[in-house]
XYZ file of C-alpha atoms in Angstrom:
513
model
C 0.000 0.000 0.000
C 2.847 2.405 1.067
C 4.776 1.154 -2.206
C 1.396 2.097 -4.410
C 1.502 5.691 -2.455
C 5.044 6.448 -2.962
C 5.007 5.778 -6.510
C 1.862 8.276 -7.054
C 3.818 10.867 -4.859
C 6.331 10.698 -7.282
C 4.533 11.532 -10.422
C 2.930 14.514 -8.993
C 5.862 16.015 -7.923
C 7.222 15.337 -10.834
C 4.938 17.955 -12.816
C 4.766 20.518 -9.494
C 8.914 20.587 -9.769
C 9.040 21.021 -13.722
C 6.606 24.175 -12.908
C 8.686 25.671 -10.617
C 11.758 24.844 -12.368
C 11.037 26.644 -15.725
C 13.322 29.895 -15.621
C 16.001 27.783 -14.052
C 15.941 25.406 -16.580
C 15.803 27.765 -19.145
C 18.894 29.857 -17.655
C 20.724 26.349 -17.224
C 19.930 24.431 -20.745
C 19.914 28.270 -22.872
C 16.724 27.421 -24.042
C 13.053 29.308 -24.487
C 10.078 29.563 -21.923
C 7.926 28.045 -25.011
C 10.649 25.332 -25.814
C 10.054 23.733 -21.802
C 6.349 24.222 -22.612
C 5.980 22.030 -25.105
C 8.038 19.588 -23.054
C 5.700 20.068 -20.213
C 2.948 19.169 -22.325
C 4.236 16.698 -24.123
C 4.862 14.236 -21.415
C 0.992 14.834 -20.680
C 0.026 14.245 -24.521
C 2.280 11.013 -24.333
C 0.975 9.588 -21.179
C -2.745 10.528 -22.721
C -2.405 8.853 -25.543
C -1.212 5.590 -24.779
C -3.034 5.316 -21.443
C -5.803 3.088 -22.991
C -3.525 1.138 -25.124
C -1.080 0.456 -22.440
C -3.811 -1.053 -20.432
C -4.347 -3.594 -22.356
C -0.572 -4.091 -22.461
C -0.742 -4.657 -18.713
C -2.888 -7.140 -19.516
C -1.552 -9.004 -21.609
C 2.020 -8.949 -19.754
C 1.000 -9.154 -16.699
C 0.140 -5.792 -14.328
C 3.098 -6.008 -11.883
C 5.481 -5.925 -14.886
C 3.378 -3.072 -16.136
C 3.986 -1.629 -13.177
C 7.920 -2.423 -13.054
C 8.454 -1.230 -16.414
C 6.576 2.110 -16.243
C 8.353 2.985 -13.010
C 11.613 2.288 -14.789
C 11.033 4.314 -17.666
C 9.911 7.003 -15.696
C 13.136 7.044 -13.621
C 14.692 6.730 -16.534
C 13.215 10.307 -17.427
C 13.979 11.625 -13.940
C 17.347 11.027 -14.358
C 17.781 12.289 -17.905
C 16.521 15.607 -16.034
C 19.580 15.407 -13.719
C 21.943 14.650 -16.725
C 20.448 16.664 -19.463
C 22.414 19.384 -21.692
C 19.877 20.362 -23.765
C 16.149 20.562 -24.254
C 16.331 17.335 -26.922
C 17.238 15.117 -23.975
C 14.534 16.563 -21.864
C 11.944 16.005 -25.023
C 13.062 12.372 -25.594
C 13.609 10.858 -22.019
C 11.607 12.865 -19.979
C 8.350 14.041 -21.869
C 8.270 10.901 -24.266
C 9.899 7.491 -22.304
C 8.818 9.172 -19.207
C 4.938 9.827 -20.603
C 5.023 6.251 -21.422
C 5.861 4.950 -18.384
C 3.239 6.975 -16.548
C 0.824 5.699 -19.536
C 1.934 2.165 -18.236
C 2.156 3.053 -14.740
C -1.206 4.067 -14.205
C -3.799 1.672 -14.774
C -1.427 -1.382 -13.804
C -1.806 0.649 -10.144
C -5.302 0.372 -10.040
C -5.295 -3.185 -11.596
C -2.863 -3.830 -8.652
C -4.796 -2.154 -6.182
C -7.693 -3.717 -7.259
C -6.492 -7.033 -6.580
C -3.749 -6.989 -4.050
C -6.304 -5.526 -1.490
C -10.630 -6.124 -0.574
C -13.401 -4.606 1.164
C -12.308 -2.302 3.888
C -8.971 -2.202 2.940
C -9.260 -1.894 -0.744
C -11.070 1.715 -0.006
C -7.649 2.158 2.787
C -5.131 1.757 -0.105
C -7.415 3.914 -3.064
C -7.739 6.505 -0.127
C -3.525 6.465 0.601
C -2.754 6.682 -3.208
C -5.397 9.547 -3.698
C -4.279 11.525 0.085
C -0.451 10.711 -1.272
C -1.234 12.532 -4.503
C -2.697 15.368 -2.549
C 0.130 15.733 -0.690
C 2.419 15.640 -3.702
C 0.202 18.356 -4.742
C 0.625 20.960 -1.973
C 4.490 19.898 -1.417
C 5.017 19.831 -4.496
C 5.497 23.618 -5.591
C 7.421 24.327 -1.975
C 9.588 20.897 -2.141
C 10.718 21.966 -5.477
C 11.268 25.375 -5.040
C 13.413 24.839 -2.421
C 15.683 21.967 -4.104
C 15.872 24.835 -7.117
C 16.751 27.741 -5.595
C 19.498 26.422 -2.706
C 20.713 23.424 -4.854
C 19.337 22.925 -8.248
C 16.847 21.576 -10.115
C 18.709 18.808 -11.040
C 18.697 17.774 -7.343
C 14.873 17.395 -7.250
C 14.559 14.821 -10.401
C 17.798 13.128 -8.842
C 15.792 12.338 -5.211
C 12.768 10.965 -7.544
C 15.137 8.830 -8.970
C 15.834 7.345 -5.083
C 11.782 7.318 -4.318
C 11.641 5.105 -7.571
C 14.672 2.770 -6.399
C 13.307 2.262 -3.069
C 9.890 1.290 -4.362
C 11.370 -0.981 -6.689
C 13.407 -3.151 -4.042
C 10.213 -3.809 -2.079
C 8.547 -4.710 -5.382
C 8.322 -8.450 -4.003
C 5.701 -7.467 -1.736
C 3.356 -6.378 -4.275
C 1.233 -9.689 -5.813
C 0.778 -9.311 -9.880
C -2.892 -9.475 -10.314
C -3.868 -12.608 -13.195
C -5.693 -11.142 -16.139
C -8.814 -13.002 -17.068
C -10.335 -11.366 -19.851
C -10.383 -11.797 -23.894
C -5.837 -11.653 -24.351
C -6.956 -10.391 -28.429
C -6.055 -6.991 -29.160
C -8.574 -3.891 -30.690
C -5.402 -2.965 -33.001
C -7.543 -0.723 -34.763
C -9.188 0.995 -31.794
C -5.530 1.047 -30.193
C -4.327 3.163 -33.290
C -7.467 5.685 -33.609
C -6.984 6.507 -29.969
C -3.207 7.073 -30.295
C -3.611 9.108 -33.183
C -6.885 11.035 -32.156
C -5.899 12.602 -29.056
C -2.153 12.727 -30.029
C -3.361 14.715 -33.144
C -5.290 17.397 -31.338
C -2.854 18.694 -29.033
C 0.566 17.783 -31.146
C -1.068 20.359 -33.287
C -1.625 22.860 -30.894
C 1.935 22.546 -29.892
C 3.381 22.260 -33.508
C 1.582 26.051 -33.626
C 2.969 27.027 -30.459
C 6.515 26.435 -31.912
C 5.548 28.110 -34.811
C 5.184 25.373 -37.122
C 3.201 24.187 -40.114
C 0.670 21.841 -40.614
C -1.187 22.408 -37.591
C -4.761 22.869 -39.205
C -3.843 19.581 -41.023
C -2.817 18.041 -37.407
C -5.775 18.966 -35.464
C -8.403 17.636 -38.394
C -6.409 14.718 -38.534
C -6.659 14.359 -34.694
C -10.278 15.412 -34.867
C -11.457 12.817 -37.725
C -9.609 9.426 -35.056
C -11.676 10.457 -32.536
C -14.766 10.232 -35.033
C -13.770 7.377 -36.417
C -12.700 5.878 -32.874
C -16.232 6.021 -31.920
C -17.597 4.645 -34.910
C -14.950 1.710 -34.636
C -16.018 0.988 -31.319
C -19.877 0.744 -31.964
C -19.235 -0.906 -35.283
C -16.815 -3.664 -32.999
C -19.893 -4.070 -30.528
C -22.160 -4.690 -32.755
C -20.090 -7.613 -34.799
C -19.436 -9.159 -31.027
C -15.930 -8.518 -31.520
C -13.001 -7.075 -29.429
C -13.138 -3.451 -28.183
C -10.702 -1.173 -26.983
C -12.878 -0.300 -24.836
C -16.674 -0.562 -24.459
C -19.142 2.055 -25.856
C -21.558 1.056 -23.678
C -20.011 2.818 -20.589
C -20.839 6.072 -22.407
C -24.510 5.215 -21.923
C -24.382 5.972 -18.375
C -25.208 10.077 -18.593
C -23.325 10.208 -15.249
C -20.432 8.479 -16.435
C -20.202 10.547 -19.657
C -21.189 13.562 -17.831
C -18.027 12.748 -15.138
C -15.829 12.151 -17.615
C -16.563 15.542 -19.096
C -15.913 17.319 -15.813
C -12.665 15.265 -15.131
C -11.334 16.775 -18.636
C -12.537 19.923 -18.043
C -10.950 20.345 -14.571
C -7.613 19.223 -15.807
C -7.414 21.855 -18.575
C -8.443 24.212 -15.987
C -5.570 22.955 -13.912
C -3.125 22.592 -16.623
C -3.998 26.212 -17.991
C -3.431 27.568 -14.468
C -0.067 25.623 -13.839
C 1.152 26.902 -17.186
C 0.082 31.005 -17.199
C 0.960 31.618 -13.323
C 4.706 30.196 -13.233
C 5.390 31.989 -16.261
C 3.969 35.298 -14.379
C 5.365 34.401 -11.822
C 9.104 33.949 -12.739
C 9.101 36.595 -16.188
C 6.956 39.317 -15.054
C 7.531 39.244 -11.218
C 11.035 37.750 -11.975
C 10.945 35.472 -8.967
C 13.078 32.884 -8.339
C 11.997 28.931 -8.130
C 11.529 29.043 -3.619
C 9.405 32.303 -4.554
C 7.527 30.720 -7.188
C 6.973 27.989 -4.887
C 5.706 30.264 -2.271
C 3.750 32.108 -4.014
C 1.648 29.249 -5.195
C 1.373 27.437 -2.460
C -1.732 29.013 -1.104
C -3.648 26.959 -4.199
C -1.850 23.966 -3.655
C -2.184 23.935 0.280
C -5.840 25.093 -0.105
C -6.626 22.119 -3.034
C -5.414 19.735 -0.762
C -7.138 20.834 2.217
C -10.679 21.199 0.495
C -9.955 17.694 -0.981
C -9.473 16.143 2.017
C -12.177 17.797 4.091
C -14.754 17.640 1.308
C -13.685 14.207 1.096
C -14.451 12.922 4.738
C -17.441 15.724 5.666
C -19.523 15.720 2.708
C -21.946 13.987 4.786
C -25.641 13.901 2.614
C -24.351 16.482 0.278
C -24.944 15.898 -3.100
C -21.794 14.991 -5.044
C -23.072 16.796 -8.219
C -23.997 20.017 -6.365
C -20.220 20.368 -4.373
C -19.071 19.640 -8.030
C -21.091 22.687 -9.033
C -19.713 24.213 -5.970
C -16.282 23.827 -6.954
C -16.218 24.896 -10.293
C -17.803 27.796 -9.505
C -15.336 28.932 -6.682
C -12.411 27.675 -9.536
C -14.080 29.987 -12.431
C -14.194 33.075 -9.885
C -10.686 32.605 -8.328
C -8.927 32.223 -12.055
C -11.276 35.152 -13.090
C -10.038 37.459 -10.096
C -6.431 36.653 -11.462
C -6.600 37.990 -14.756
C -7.534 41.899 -14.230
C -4.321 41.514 -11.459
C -1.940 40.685 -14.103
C -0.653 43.998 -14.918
C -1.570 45.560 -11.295
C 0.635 44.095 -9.048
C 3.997 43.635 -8.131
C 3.742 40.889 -5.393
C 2.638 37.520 -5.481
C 0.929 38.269 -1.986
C -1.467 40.112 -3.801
C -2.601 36.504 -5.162
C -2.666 34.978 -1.919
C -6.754 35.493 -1.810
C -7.609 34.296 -5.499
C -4.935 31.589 -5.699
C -7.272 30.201 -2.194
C -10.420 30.301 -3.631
C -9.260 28.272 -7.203
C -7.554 25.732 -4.590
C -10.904 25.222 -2.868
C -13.058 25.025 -6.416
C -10.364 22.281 -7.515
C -9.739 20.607 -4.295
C -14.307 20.246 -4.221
C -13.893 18.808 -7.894
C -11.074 16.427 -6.937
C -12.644 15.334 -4.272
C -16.015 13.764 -5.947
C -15.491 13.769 -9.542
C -13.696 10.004 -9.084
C -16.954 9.138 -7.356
C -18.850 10.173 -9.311
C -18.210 9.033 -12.666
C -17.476 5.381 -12.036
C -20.222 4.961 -9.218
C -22.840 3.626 -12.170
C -20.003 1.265 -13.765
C -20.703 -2.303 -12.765
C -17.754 -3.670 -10.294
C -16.126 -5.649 -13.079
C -15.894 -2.848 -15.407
C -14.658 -0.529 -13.013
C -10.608 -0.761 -14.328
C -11.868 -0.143 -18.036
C -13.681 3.070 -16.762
C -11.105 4.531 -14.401
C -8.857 4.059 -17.566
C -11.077 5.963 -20.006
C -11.462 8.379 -16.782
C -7.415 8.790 -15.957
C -7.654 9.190 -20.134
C -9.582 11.860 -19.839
C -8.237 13.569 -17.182
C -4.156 13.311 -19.148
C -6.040 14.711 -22.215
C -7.479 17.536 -20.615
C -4.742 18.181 -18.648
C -1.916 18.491 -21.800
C -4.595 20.324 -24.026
C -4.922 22.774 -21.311
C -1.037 22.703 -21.274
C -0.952 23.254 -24.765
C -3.954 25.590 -25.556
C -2.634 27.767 -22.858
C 0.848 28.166 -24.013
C -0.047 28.602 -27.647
C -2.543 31.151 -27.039
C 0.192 33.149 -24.948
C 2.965 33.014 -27.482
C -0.226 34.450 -30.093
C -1.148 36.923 -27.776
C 2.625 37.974 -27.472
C 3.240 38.432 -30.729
C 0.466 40.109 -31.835
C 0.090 42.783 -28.878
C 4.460 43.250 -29.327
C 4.176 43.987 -33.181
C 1.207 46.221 -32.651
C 2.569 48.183 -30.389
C 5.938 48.575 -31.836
C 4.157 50.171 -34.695
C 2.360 52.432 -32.891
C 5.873 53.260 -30.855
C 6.728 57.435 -31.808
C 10.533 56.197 -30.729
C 11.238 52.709 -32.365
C 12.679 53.531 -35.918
C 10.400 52.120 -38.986
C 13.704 49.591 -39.983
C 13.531 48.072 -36.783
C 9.638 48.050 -36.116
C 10.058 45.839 -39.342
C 13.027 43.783 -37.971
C 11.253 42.780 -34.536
C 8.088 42.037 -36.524
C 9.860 39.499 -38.934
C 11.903 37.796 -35.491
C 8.943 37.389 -33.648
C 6.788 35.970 -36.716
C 9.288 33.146 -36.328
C 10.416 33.343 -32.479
C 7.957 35.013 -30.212
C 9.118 34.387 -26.546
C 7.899 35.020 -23.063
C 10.886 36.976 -21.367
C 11.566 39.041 -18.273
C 12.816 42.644 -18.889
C 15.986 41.405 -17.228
C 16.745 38.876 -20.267
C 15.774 41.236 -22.901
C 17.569 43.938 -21.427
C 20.285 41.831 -21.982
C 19.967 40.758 -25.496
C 18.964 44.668 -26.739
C 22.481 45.919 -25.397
C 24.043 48.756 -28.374
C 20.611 50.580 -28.868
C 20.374 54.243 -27.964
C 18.898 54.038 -24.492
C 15.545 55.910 -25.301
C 14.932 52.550 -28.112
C 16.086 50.252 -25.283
C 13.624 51.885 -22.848
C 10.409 51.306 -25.325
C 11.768 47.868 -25.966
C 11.597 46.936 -22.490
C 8.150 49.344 -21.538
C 6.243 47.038 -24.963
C 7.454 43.796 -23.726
C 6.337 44.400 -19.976
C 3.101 45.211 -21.773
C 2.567 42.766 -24.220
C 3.884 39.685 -21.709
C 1.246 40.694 -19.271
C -1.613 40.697 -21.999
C -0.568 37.382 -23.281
C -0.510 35.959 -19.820
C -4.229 37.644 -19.099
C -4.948 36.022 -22.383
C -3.425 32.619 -21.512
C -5.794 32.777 -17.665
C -8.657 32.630 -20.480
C -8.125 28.609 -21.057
C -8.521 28.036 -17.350
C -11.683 30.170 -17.014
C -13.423 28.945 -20.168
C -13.044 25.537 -19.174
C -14.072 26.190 -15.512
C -17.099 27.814 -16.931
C -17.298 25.061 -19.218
C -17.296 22.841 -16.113
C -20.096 24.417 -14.382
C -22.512 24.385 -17.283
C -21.797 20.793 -17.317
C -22.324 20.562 -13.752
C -25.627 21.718 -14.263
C -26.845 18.717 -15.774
C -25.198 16.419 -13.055
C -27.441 18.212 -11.097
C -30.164 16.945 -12.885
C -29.657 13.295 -13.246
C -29.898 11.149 -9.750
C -27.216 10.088 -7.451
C -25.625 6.506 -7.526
C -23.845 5.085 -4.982
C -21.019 3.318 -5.854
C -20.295 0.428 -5.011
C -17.096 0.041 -3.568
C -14.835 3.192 -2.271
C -13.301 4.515 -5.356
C -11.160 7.603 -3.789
C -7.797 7.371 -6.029
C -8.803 5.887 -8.968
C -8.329 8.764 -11.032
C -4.758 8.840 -11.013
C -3.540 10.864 -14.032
């Protein structure tokens, strides 16, 4: 049980450090803001992706070596973090063998779970892996801005390394779980799914970089996702092998769950994008500030979780769904007209609390309630399509988020430069050709450095546009968040509607991507 826990308190962490971490890693590997982006979100698209597939794989080669293998691939990431030179190391170990591994990794827990544990203590170990995560959670941001700031960053990944290790010698006490079911393959379904939500986002980063294509990409993405769900009814209906089964999707709570779950996870992955960037370019803190400064959403999502959790008492679960995407929509709306305002991340202590409570309400019962109508011996299949959901949601909202900034920056820069009285017409025309090509979130202490030989007055409306224009593409990037928080309530509206169903068995935990 404490092996299970440790191994979830490792992934989150994971994700809370590389937050933290971004100017240092930038300053250290003399790359972009945008370029550990799409490495952020990539390991999300990767692990979303494959998540279904890779069930299956467990399987078919058994779930404790499922298990094994993820956790070694994802140390294997961890320590290409501590080793890494440049962002191509980062891209291949840690966003793509690493996203695997967590694609792996994930449902061969639950499998495990499932199996190595019953009744009373089955809900003990889903409720240790889901409190563990929590934890990871609110440590998360403070754990690794400390490690940044007084050692490195390097020294973070290196000590998930250890966690992993340690796990792994006590793997003997875990029992593989036997797999019963049909051992044929949906190679089909597998494919659509792989290419459907791997085509959406890859898009969305391909544009973020500044590539082409990306219309192509996303239609491409969008059409596998059609055709996925046409597959899967067409599969049913010759009594044949499924990837999954359609018929879960029948259950307007489960579909209505699963919604939510991808909603909240953009909202969370839009948030954990826009506000480190703010953070550490426009407020120019270091990784312990960073840290700091969000730890009154982390803290306050883990309490809310926890309390919501154990005193919900005859609550409904839809309405403290409602509840918390409400209190999420207002918090990340409070942010945005702060954005240019303030100089102090105290000034977000009150907003940052009331998004942690809206997401620490939504983590708290969404699990619940999307898999309490799935029958007990479907419950692995849903949780995967569930923990699917959530890694889609959460790497579009990665994705969407950072794109839309690096828009937003490039537009509002070029504008006003050519509305600037003091920037020459030659240059207005020089910065507009660089950033068609290389628009970058940067503090005014990096540029500063980079515009050195201008006469001071140019340097001076450099600097004054791109204080500007980072701030509006930062408001712009909160947008993802609040759209799909609003997006979240609206949905939450229906929940409302339909009738509770008990579950029946403790499910805490088994959304664990």
């Amino acid at each position: 049980m404490i092996l299970l826990a440790m191994a979830m308190f490792v992934l989150v962490v994971d994700t809370s450090l590389m937050n933290v971490s971004i100017s240092a890693v930038i300053r250290d590997l003399d790359t972009t803001a945008s370029g550990v982006q799409s490495a952020i979100a990539l390991e999300a698209l990767v692990s979303a992706a494959f998540i279904l597939i890779n069930s299956k794989v467990g399987d078919l080669i058994g779930r404790k070596r499922a298990y094994v293998l993820g956790l070694v691939a994802y140390a294997i990431g961890a320590l290409a973090m501590t080793l890494a030179q440049s962002l191509t190391a980062i891209v291949i170990f840690w966003a793509i063998i690493g996203g695997l591994g967590a694609s792996l990794l994930l449902p061969a827990m639950q499998s495990l779970i499932h199996g190595n544990f019953t009744g009373a203590a089955q809900g003990q170990a889903y409720a240790m892996v889901g409190a563990s995560a929590a934890i990871a959670a609110a440590v998360g941001p403070l754990l690794g801005g400390f490690v940044t700031t007084f050692l490195s960053w390097r020294v973070g990944f290196g000590l998930e390394v250890v966690i992993i290790a340690v796990v792994l010698s006590q793997i003997r006490l875990v029992r593989d779980v036997a797999y019963t079911g049909s051992r044929k393959i949906d190679i089909v379904g597998a494919i659509l799914s792989v290419v459907g939500m791997g085509g959406v986002v890859l898009g969305i980063l391909v544009w973020q970089e500044g590539g082409e294509f990306v219309l192509l990409l996303m239609a491409v993405g969008a059409v596998a996702l059609g055709s996925l769900a046409w597959w899967l009814n067409r599969q049913l209906r010759a009594q044949r092998v499924t990837l999954l089964d359609p018929r879960l999707f029948r259950h307007p709570n489960f579909t209505t769950g699963v919604l939510g779950q991808m909603l909240q996870q953009i909202t969370l992955g839009g948030a954990m994008i826009a506000l480190p960037l703010f953070l550490q370019m426009s407020l120019e803190y270091n990784a312990m500030q960073a840290g700091l400064s969000l730890a009154p959403l982390s803290l306050t999502m883990f309490a809310a979780a926890m309390v919501a959790g154990r005193r919900a008492g005859n609550r409904r679960p839809a309405a403290i769904i409602r509840a918390g995407f409400v209190l999420a929509s207002l918090g990340t709306a409070s942010i945005i007209p702060l954005v240019p305002r303030i100089e102090s991340g105290w000034l977000l202590v009150v907003p940052l609390i009331v998004t942690g409570a809206g997401l620490g309400l939504l983590v708290s019962q969404l699990n619940n309630y999307t898999l309490a109508p799935v029958e007990e011996e479907r419950i692995s299949e849903a949780a995967g399509v569930n923990s699917a959901a959530g890694s889609f949601g959460l790497s579009f909202g990665l994705a969407m988020a950072g794109g839309i900034m690096l828009a937003a920056l490039s537009f509002s820069f070029t504008r006003m430069t050519a509305a600037s009285d003091v920037i020459p017409a030659a240059q207005q025309q020089q910065i507009a050709a660089a950033l068609q090509t290389n628009a970058e979130v940067m503090s005014d202490t990096e540029l500063d450095k980079r515009i050195t030989g201008q006469p001071p007055q140019i340097e001076e409306e450099i600097l004054a546009i791109n204080h500007d224009a980072r701030n509006r593409s930062l408001q712009v990037a909160l947008l993802v968040p609040l759209l799909a928080g609003l997006g979240g309530l609206v949905n939450s509206f229906r929940m409302v509607r339909l009738p509770d169903i008990k579950p029946a068995a403790p499910l805490e935990g088994m959304d664990l991507g």
